[in-house]
Tab-separated table of C-alpha atoms and ligand atoms in Angstrom:
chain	number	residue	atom	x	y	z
A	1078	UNK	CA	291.956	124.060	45.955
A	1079	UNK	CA	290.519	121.630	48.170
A	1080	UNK	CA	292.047	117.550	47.932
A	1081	UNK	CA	289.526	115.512	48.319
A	1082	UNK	CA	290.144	111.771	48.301
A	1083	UNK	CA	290.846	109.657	44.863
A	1084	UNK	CA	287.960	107.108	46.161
A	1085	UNK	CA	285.189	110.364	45.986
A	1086	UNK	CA	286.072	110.418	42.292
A	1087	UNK	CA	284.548	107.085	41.791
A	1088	UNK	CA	281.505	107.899	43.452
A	1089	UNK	CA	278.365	107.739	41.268
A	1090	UNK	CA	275.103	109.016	41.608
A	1091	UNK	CA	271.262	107.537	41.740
A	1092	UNK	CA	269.657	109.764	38.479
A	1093	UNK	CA	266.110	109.744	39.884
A	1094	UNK	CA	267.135	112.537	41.970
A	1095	UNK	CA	268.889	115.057	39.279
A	1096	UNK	CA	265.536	113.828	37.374
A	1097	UNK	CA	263.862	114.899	40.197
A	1098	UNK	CA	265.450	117.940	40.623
A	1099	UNK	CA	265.049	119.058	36.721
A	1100	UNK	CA	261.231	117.964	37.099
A	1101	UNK	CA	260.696	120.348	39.950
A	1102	UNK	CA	262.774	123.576	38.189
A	1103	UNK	CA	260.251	123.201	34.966
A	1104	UNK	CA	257.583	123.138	37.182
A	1105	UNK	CA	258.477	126.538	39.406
A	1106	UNK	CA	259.117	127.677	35.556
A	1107	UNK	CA	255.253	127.246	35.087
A	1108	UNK	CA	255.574	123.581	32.826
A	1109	UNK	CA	253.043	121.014	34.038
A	1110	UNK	CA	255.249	117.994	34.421
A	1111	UNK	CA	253.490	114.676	34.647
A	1112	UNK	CA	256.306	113.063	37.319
A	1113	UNK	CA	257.044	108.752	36.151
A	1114	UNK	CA	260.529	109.270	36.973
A	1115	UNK	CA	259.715	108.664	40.821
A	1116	UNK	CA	260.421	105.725	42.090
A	1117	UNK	CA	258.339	105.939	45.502
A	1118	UNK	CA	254.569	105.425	45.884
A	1119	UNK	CA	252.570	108.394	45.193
A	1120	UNK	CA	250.451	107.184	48.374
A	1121	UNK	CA	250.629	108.753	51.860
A	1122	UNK	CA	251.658	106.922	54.842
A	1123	UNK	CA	248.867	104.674	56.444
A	1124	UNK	CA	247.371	107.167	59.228
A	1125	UNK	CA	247.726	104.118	62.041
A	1126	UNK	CA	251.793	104.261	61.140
A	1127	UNK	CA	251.903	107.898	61.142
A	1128	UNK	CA	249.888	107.618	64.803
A	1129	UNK	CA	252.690	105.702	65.980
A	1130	UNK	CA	255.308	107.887	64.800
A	1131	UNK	CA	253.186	110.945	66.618
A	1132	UNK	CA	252.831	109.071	70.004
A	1133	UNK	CA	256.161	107.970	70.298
A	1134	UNK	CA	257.256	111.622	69.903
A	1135	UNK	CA	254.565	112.452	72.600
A	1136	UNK	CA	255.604	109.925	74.656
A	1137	UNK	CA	258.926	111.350	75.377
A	1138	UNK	CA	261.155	108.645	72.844
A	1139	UNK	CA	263.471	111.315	71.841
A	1140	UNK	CA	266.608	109.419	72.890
A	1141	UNK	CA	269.277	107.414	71.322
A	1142	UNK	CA	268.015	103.395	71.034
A	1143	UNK	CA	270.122	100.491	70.500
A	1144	UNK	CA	272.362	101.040	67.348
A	1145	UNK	CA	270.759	97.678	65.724
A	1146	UNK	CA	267.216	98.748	66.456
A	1147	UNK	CA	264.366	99.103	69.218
A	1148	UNK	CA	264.311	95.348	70.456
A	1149	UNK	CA	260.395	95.379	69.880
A	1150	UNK	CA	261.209	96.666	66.085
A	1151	UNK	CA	263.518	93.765	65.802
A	1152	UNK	CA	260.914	91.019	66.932
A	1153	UNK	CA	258.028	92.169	64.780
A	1154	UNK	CA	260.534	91.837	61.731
A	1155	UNK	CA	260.964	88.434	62.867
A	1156	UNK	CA	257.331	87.854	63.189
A	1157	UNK	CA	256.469	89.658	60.050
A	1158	UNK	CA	259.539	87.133	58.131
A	1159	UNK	CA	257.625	84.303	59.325
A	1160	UNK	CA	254.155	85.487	58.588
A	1161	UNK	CA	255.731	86.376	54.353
A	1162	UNK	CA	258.404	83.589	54.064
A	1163	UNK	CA	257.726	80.811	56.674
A	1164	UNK	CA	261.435	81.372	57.998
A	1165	UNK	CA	262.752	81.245	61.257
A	1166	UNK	CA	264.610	84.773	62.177
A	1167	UNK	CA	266.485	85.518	65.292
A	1168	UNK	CA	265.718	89.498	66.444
A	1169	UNK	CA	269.744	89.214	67.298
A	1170	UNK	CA	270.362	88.930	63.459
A	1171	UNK	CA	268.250	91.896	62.523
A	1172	UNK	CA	269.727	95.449	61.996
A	1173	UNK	CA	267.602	98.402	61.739
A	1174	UNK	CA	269.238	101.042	59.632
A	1175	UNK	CA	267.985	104.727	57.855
A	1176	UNK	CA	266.392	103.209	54.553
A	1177	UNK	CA	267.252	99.965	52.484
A	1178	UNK	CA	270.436	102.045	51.093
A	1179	UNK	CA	272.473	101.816	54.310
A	1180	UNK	CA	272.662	97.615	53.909
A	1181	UNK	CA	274.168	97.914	50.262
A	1182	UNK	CA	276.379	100.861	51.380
A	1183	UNK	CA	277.516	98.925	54.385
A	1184	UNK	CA	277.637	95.690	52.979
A	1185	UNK	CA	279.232	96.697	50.063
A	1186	UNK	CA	282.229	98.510	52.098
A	1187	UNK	CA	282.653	95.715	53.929
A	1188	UNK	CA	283.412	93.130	51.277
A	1189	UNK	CA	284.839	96.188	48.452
A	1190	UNK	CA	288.964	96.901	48.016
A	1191	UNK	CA	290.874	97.191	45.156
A	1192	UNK	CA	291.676	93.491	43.870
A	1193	UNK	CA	288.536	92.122	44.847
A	1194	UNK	CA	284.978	90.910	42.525
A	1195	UNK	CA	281.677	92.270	43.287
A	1196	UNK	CA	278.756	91.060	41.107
A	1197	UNK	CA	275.722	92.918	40.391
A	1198	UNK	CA	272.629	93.420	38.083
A	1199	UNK	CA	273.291	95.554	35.269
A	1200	UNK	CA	271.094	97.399	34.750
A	1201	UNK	CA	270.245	97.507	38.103
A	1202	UNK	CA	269.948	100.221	41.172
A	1203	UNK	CA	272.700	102.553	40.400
A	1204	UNK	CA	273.795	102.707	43.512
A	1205	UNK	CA	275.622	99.146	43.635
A	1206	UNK	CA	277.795	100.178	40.949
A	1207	UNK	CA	278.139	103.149	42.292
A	1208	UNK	CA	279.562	101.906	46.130
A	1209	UNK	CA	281.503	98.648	44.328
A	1210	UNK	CA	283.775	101.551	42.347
A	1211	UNK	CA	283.774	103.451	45.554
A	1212	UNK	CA	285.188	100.953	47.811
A	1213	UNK	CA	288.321	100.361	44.845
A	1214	UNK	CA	286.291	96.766	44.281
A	1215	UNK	CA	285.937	95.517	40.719
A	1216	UNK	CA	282.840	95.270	39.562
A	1217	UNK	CA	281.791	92.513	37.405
A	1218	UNK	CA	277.979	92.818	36.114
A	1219	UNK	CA	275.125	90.270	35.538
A	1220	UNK	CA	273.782	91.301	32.296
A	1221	UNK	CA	269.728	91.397	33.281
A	1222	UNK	CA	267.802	90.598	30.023
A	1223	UNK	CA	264.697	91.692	28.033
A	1224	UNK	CA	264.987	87.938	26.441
A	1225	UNK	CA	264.852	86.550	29.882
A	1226	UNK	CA	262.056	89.228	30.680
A	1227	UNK	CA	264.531	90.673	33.243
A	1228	UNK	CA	264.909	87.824	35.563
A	1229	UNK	CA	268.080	86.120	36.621
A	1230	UNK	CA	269.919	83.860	35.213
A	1231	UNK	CA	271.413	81.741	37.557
A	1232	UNK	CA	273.942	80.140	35.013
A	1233	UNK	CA	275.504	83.210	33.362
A	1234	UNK	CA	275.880	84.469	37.670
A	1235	UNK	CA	277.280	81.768	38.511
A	1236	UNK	CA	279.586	81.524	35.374
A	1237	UNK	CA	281.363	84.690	36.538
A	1238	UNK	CA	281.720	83.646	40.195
A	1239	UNK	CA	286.179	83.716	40.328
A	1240	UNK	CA	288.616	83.626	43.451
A	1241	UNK	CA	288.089	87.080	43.329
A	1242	UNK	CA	284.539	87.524	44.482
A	1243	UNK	CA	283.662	88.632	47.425
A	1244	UNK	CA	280.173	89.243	46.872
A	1245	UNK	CA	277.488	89.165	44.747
A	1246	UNK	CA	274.457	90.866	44.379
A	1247	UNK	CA	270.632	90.084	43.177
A	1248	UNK	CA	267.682	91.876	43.133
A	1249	UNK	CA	264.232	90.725	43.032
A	1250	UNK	CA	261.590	92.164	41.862
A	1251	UNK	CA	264.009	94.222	40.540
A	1252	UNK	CA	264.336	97.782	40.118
A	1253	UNK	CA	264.446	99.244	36.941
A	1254	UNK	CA	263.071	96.601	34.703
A	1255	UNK	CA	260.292	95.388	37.068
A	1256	UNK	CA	261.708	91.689	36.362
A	1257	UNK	CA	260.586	88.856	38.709
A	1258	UNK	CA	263.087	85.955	38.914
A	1259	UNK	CA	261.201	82.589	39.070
A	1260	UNK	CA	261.854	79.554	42.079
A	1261	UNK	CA	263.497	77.526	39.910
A	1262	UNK	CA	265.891	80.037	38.851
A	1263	UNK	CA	266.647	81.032	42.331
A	1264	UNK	CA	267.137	77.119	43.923
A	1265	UNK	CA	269.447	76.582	40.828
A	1266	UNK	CA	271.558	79.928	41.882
A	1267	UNK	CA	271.589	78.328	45.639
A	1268	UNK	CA	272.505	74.718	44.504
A	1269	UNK	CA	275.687	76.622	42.488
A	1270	UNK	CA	276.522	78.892	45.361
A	1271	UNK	CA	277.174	76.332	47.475
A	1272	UNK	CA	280.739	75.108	45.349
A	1273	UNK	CA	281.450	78.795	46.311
A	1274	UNK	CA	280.930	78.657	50.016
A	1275	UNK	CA	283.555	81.926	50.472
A	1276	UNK	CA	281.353	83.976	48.560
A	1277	UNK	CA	278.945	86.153	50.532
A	1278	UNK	CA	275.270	86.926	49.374
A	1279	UNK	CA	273.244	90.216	49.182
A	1280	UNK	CA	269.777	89.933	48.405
A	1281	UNK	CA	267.349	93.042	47.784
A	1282	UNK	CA	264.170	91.765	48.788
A	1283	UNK	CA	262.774	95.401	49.210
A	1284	UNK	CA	259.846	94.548	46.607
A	1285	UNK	CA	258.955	91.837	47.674
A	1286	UNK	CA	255.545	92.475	48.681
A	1287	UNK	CA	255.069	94.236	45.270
A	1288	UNK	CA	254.361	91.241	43.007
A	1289	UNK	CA	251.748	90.273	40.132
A	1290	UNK	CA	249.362	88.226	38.499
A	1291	UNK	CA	249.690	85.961	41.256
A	1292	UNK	CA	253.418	85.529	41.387
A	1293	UNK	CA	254.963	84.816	44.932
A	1294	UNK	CA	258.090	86.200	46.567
A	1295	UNK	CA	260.995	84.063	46.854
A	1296	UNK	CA	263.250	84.932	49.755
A	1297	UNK	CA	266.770	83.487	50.127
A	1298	UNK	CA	266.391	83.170	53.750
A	1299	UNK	CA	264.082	80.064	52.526
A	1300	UNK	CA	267.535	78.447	51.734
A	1301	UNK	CA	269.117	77.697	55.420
A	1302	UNK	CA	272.364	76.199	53.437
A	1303	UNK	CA	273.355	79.904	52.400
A	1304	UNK	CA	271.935	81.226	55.719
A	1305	UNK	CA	275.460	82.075	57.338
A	1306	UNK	CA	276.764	84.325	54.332
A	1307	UNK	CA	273.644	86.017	53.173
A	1308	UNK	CA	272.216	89.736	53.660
A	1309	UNK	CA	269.117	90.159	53.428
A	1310	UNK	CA	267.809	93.829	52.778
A	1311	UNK	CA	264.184	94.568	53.429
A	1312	UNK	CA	262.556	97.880	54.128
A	1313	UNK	CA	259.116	99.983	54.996
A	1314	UNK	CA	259.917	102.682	52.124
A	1315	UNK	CA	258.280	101.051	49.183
A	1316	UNK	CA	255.888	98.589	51.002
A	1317	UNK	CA	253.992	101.277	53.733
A	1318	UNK	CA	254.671	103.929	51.456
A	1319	UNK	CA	257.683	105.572	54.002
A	1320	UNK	CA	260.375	107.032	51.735
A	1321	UNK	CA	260.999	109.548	54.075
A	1322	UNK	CA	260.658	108.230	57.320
A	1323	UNK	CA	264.392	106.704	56.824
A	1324	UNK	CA	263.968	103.185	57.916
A	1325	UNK	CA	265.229	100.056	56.697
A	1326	UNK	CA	266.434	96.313	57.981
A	1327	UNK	CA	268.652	93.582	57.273
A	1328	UNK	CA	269.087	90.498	58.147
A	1329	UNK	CA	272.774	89.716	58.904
A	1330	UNK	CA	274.572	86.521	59.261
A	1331	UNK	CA	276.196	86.179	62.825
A	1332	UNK	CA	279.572	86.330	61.437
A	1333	UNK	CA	278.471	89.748	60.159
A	1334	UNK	CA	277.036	91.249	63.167
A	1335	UNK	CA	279.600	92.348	64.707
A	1336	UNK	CA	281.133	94.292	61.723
A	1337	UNK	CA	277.778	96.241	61.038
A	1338	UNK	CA	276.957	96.927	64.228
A	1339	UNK	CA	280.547	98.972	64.585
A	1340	UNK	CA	279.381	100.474	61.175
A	1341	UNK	CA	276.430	101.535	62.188
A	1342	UNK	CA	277.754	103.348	65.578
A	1343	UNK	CA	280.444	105.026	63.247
A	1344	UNK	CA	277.568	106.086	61.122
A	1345	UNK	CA	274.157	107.075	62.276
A	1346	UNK	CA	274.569	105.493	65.761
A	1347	UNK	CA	270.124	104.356	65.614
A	1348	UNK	CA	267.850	105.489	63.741
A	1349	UNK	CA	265.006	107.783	64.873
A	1350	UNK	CA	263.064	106.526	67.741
A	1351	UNK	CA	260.018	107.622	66.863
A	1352	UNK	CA	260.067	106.554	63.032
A	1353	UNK	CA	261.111	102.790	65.221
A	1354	UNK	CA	257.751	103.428	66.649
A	1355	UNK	CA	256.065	103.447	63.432
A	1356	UNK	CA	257.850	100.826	61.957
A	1357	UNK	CA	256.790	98.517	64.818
A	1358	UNK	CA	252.423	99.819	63.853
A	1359	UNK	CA	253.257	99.401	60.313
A	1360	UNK	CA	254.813	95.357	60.684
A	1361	UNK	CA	251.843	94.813	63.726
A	1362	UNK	CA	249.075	96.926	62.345
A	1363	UNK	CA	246.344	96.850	60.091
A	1364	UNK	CA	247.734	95.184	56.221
A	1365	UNK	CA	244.740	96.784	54.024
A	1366	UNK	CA	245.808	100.020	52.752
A	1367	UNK	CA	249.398	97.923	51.864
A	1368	UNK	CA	247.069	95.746	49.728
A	1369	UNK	CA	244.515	98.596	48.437
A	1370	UNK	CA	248.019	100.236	47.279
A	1371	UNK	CA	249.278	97.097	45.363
A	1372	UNK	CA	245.911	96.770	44.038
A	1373	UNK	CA	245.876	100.231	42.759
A	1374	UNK	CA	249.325	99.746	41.443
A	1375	UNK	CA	248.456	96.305	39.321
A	1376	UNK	CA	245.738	98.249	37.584
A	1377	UNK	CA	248.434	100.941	36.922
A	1378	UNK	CA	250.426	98.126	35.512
A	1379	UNK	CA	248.729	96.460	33.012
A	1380	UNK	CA	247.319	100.076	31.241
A	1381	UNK	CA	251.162	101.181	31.012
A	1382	UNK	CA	251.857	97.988	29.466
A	1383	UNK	CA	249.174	98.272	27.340
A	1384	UNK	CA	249.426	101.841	26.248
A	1385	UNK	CA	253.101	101.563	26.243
A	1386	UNK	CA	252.804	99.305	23.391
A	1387	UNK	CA	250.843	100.910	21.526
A	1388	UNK	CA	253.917	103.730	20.619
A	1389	UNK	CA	255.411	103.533	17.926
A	1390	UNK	CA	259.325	102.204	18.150
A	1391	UNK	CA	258.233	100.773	21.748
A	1392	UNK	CA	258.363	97.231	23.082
A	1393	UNK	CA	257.454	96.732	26.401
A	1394	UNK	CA	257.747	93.330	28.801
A	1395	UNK	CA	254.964	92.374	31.103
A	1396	UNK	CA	256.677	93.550	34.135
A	1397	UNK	CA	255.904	91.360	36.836
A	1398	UNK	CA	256.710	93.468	40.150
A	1399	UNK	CA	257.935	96.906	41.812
A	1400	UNK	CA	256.032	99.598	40.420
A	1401	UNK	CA	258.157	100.324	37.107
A	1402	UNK	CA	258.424	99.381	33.544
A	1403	UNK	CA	261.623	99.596	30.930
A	1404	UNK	CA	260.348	99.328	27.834
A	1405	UNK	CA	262.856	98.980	24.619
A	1406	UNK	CA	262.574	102.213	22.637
A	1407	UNK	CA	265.764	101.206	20.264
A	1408	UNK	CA	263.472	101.659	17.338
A	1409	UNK	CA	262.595	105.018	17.684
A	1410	UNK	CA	266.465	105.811	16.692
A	1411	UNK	CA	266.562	107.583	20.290
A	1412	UNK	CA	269.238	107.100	22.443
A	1413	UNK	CA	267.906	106.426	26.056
A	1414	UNK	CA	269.052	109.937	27.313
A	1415	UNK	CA	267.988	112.075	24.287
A	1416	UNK	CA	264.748	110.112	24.926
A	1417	UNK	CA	264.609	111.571	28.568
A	1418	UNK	CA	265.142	114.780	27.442
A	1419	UNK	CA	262.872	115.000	24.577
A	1420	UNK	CA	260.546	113.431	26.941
A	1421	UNK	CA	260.710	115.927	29.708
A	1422	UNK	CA	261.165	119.080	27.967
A	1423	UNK	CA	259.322	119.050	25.131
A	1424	UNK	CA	256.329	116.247	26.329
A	1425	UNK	CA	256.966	117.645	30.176
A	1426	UNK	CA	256.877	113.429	31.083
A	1427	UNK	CA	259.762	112.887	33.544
A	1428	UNK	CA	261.624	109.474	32.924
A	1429	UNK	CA	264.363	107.626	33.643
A	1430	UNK	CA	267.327	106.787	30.860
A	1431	UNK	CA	267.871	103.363	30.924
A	1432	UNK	CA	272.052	104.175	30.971
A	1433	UNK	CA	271.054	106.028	34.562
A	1434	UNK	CA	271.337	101.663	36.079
A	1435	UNK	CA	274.146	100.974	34.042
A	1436	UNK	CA	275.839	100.845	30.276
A	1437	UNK	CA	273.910	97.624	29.695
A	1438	UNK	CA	270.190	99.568	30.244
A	1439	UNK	CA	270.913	101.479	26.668
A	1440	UNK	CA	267.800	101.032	24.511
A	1441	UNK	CA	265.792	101.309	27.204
A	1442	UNK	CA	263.434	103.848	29.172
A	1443	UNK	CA	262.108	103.628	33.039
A	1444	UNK	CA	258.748	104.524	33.746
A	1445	UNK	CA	257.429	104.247	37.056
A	1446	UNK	CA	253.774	103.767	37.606
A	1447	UNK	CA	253.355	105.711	40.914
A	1448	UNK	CA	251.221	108.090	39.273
A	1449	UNK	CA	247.216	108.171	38.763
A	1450	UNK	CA	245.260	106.619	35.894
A	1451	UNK	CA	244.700	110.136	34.555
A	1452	UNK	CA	248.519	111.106	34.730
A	1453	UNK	CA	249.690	108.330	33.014
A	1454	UNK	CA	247.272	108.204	30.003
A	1455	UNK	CA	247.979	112.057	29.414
A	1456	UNK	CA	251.863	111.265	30.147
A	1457	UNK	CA	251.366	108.796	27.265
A	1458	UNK	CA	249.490	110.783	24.703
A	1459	UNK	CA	251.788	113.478	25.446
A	1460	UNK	CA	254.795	111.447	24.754
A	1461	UNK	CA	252.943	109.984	20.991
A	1462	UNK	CA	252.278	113.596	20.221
A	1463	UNK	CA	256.090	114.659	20.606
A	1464	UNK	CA	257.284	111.244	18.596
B	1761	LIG	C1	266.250	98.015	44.562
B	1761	LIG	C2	266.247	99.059	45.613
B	1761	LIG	N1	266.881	98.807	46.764
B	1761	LIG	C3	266.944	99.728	47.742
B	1761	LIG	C4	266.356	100.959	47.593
B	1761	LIG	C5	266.549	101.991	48.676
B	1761	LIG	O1	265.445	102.230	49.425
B	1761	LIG	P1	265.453	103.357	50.548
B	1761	LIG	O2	264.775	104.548	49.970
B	1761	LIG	O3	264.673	102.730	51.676
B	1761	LIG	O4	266.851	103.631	50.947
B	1761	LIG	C6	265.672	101.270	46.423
B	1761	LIG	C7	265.054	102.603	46.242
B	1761	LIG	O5	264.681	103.016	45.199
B	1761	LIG	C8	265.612	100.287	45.413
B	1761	LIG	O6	264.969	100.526	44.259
């Protein structure tokens, strides 16, 4: 019998892909299986990024590049920063990595060891909890609230800031609940951080173009007084429709850089030249088919909102960004996960259990709205007719 280490045991897992996988096995079995489980856009790659990605392959960049990125990547992320948030980046501070995941993984590592606090959004992307348990760190979650229409709550983070934390984590828009945390909830959270000046600062930002009813981003690079302790994780997967391109960014703090540079060269040692390439089209290119796809997802929006409401036993917020929903489903005396599974075997309507982002997402069901007008009516009627 193989050891493996202690640490592996605490590992968890991101249940969109076991979904995924289920989905996919019902499907070869002949089921039709209407897929709002997914949580990447059912739209394909703009052609003037895939272009890019074609010609750099053409043009002979098939080598290594610098571990932190192409330096031409790194300056249109700068440029692109100042064009969304009116900030001031340095392309020194940016750090291109495979996908927004490496920047949790990483940061999380770096701050994570047995006796020390980690704070994060529960429920929230699994995979925080997840890397917190696997680097021996405790971690101590926000509880994210349908009250509070899944936003933050700056008091009740601060309140369990201790000598213990290292780091804390936020998320907005916020994957699963779709929750939007307002200005004024995010300057309060930076006016208490700064009695904790020891405490560093990750902030998923990789929604952020994916907002609302006319509801603006909020970045916490706006806030220069945090500047020096905060990560900020961005990324092309959700925004230019690139889930499996593999490319992400972050923007580090200088004290930082020199740690996650060394990670990354342990790691990956650059990512792909080529998907660099297309990066660099997608941040300098054309913006229209990144707005016809929010457009198209806003309409998706408010008729799963709608029609979600209409089921009996389900209450469902107005989500204000990403592409998903979490509706409460307490009163149709399912669990989350026998939900799921009545859902997807017996409706053939993948979704997400709300306990897949943490213990506190019981009562609750994710449903992504990557899917077409069609799919999700029929997902819905489906789901009715099995209730
Ligand atoms: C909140 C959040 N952060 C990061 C990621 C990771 O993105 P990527 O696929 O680029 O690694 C996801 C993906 O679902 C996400 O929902």
């Amino acid at each position: 019998m193989l050891q493996t280490s202690e640490s592996l045991s605490r590992l968890g897992t991101e249940s969109a892909f076991d979904i995924l996988a289920r989905a996919q096995t019902l499907e070869q079995s002949g089921k039709n299986i209407i897929n709002l489980g997914i949580g990447q856009p059912d739209f394909k790659t703009p052609e003037h990024i895939v272009e890019a990605g074609i010609k750099a392959l053409r043009d002979g960049h098939h080598g290594y590049t610098p571990a932190n990125g192409l330096p031409v990547l790194r300056e249109a992320v700068c440029n692109d920063l100042h064009r969304r948030h009116n900030v001031k980046v340095d392309p020194k501070n940016i750090v291109i990595v495979p996908g927004g995941k490496p920047t949790m993984f990483f940061s999380i590592l770096m701050f994570g060891e047995p006796g020390a606090e980690i704070i994060y959004p529960n429920p929230g992307f699994p995979i925080y909890e997840s890397v917190i348990k696997y680097s021996g760190a405790t971690p101590i979650p926000i509880e994210i609230t349908e009250e509070n229409n899944f936003a933050l709550c700056a008091d009740t983070l601060l309140s369990l800031i201790t000598d213990k934390t290292r780091l804390i984590i936020i998320n907005s828009p916020a994957n699963p609940t779709g929750g939007v945390t307002p200005r004024e909830e995010i300057e309060k959270l930076v006016v208490g951080l700064e009695k904790h000046p020891n405490v560093a600062i990750l902030s998923d930002e990789i929604y952020s173009e994916m907002l609302y009813d006319g509801r603006q981003h909020v970045s916490l690079l706006e806030f220069p007084q945090i500047r020096n302790r905060l990560i900020m994780l961005d990324g092309w997967s959700k925004t230019y429709a690139m889930t499996g391109w593999r490319i992400g960014c972050a923007v580090w703090p200088d004290q930082l850089l020199e740690h996650i540079t060394r990670l990354c060269i342990n790691d990956h040692s650059c990512v792909n030249a080529a998907t660099q390439y297309a990066g660099v089209a997608a941040l300098t290119g054309p913006k229209d088919d990144v707005k016809r796809m929010v457009h198209a997802f806003d309409t998706r929006r408010k008729l799963m909102v709608s029609e979600l409401n209409k089921i009996a036993g389900f209450r469902c917020a107005d989500a204000a960004g990403a592409f998903y929903t979490f509706p409460n489903i307490e009163a149709t005396g399912l669990s989350s996960k026998e939900a799921q599974d009545l859902f997807l075997n017996d409706a053939g309507v993948a979704t997400i259990s709300g306990t897949s982002f943490g213990h506190l997402g019981e009562g609750f069901l994710r449903f992504s709205y990557s899917n077409s007008i069609s799919n999700i009516e029929e997902a819905i009627d489906r789901i009715k007719r099995v209730l």
